[in-house]
Amino acid sequence: MDKKWHIESKLAQIGSVEEPVTGAVNYPIYQATAFRHPRLGQSTGFDYARTKSPTRAVLEQAAAELECGDAGFACSSGMAALQTVFMMFAQGDHLIVSLDLYGGTYRLLERILTKFGVTASYVDTNDLDELESVRQPNTKAVFIETPTNPLMMVTDIGKVGSWAKQHQLLTIVDNTLLTPYFQRPLELGADIVVHSATKYLGGHNDVLAGIIVTKGEVLSAEMFFLHNSLGAVLSPSDSYQLMRGMKTLALRMDRHQSNALAIAKYLQKHPQVAEVFYPALPDHPGYEIQNQQSSGNTGIFSFKVTDARYVEPVLRHLKLIAFAESLGGVESLMTYPAVQTHADIPVEIREAVGVDDRLLRFSVGIEHVNDLIEDLDQALEAARTEVEGGETHE
Ligand SMILES: Cc1ncc(COP(=O)(O)O)c(C=O)c1O
């Protein structure tokens, strides 16, 4: 890939220029786990597929270039990527973590990492006073989701990154929601980027994958060691599938973003909606930071209905939008975080943050925006009729 190319060109060309034998414009799936050694002490660069595998290597190189990092690592899921990163830490280490957070990351930290003596404090990572108040002599890293899933809280990556550097802490960013097309945390001062590539990078709700990108030789070597030693690597066919999805990332993100903004504005005015959480809206507290550090907005947002009794009938009446638990694909999905993605976060913590029984998360797909608005409109109206027995708002 030519460094001078725009990201749209880099994305479209993933794997297209790498196959020297046949010139195939799509990099093949090398379905091999072992590679012949030419002679004793010699290697083609590939020995055993857990360590390095050709199809995966093309994906990893592309991921590193897109995120402007030094090395990429493809994992069998986003959780596998997070686990690999967290295995850098040792007994007695402490992490500072975004308060509003994907539930699976919280579960990994609280139910598994604690067994190995690694602890975490959860704060608003945009508030340096809060970061300072929980920092301990054994703190090793700040882990940021920005925007957070599901409440869309925004953290200034540059500000936190320079605070972390002052204290010799690593900055790790989960960039799942924005992707390198809109935001590149390593350029803003982060050290490691993690993705659930199952989401926007893959983009079609058909491949489970994770990506890690590191900056600097030391971190890259350490991550290579962990990735190979832990073994939660991505298969050759899933690596291919992920690259195929990534080729259209730019087009999809543009449409996700424009659809999401139009629908968020529609919901803001809806009488059955109390609040919309989306950093692309000027009244969102993270609006300015988001605009400074990213060139666009994600395609998911959350909103609170005015009455929790609307939730069940809204989900039942949706026709085009599927009630399903993921995000980032071309199909629109609606999720109820309190009982799905965030069920593993204790209720008091969840509700203190704002993930309560009125909150719905909407992953806006690439369908026609009018069809999506019409579907929401009829589902909200049907829910109102059921709950209020047909009374009108006038
Ligand atoms: C922000 C974020 N990070 C990580 C993950 C975990 O990724 P995966 O489901 O691919 O294991 C998710 C999954 O929803 C997520 O939303």
GROMACS .gro file of C-alpha atoms and ligand atoms in nm, residues 77-80 82 102 105 145 149 174 176-177 195-199 208-210 325-327 341 361, ligand 1:
model
   41
   77SER     CA    1  -1.297  -1.243   1.826
   78GLY     CA    2  -1.293  -0.897   1.982
   79MET     CA    3  -1.285  -1.063   2.325
   80ALA     CA    4  -0.985  -1.273   2.216
   82LEU     CA    5  -0.894  -0.789   2.451
  102TYR     CA    6  -1.901  -0.293   2.662
  105THR     CA    7  -1.499  -0.621   2.858
  145GLU     CA    8  -1.376   0.323   2.474
  149ASN     CA    9  -2.100   0.151   2.411
  174ASP     CA   10  -1.116   0.025   2.177
  176THR     CA   11  -1.462  -0.055   1.734
  177LEU     CA   12  -1.730   0.211   1.695
  195HIS     CA   13  -1.128  -0.378   1.767
  196SER     CA   14  -1.418  -0.607   1.768
  197ALA     CA   15  -1.375  -0.655   1.391
  198THR     CA   16  -1.705  -0.846   1.407
  199LYS     CA   17  -1.864  -0.501   1.388
  208LEU     CA   18  -1.640  -1.301   1.430
  209ALA     CA   19  -1.297  -1.141   1.460
  210GLY     CA   20  -1.075  -0.910   1.662
  325GLU     CA   21  -2.753  -0.829   1.970
  326SER     CA   22  -2.471  -0.683   1.767
  327LEU     CA   23  -2.375  -0.368   1.580
  341THR     CA   24  -2.504  -0.666   2.595
  361ARG     CA   25  -2.937   0.092   2.133
  395LIG     C1   26  -1.692  -0.199   2.187
  395LIG     C2   27  -1.678  -0.350   2.184
  395LIG     N1   28  -1.559  -0.405   2.213
  395LIG     C3   29  -1.542  -0.539   2.212
  395LIG     C4   30  -1.647  -0.625   2.183
  395LIG     C5   31  -1.626  -0.774   2.182
  395LIG     O1   32  -1.613  -0.821   2.051
  395LIG     P1   33  -1.657  -0.966   1.997
  395LIG     O2   34  -1.805  -0.978   2.017
  395LIG     O3   35  -1.612  -0.965   1.855
  395LIG     O4   36  -1.584  -1.069   2.080
  395LIG     C6   37  -1.772  -0.571   2.151
  395LIG     C7   38  -1.884  -0.661   2.119
  395LIG     O5   39  -1.999  -0.620   2.112
  395LIG     C8   40  -1.788  -0.429   2.152
  395LIG     O6   41  -1.906  -0.372   2.123
   0.00000   0.00000   0.00000
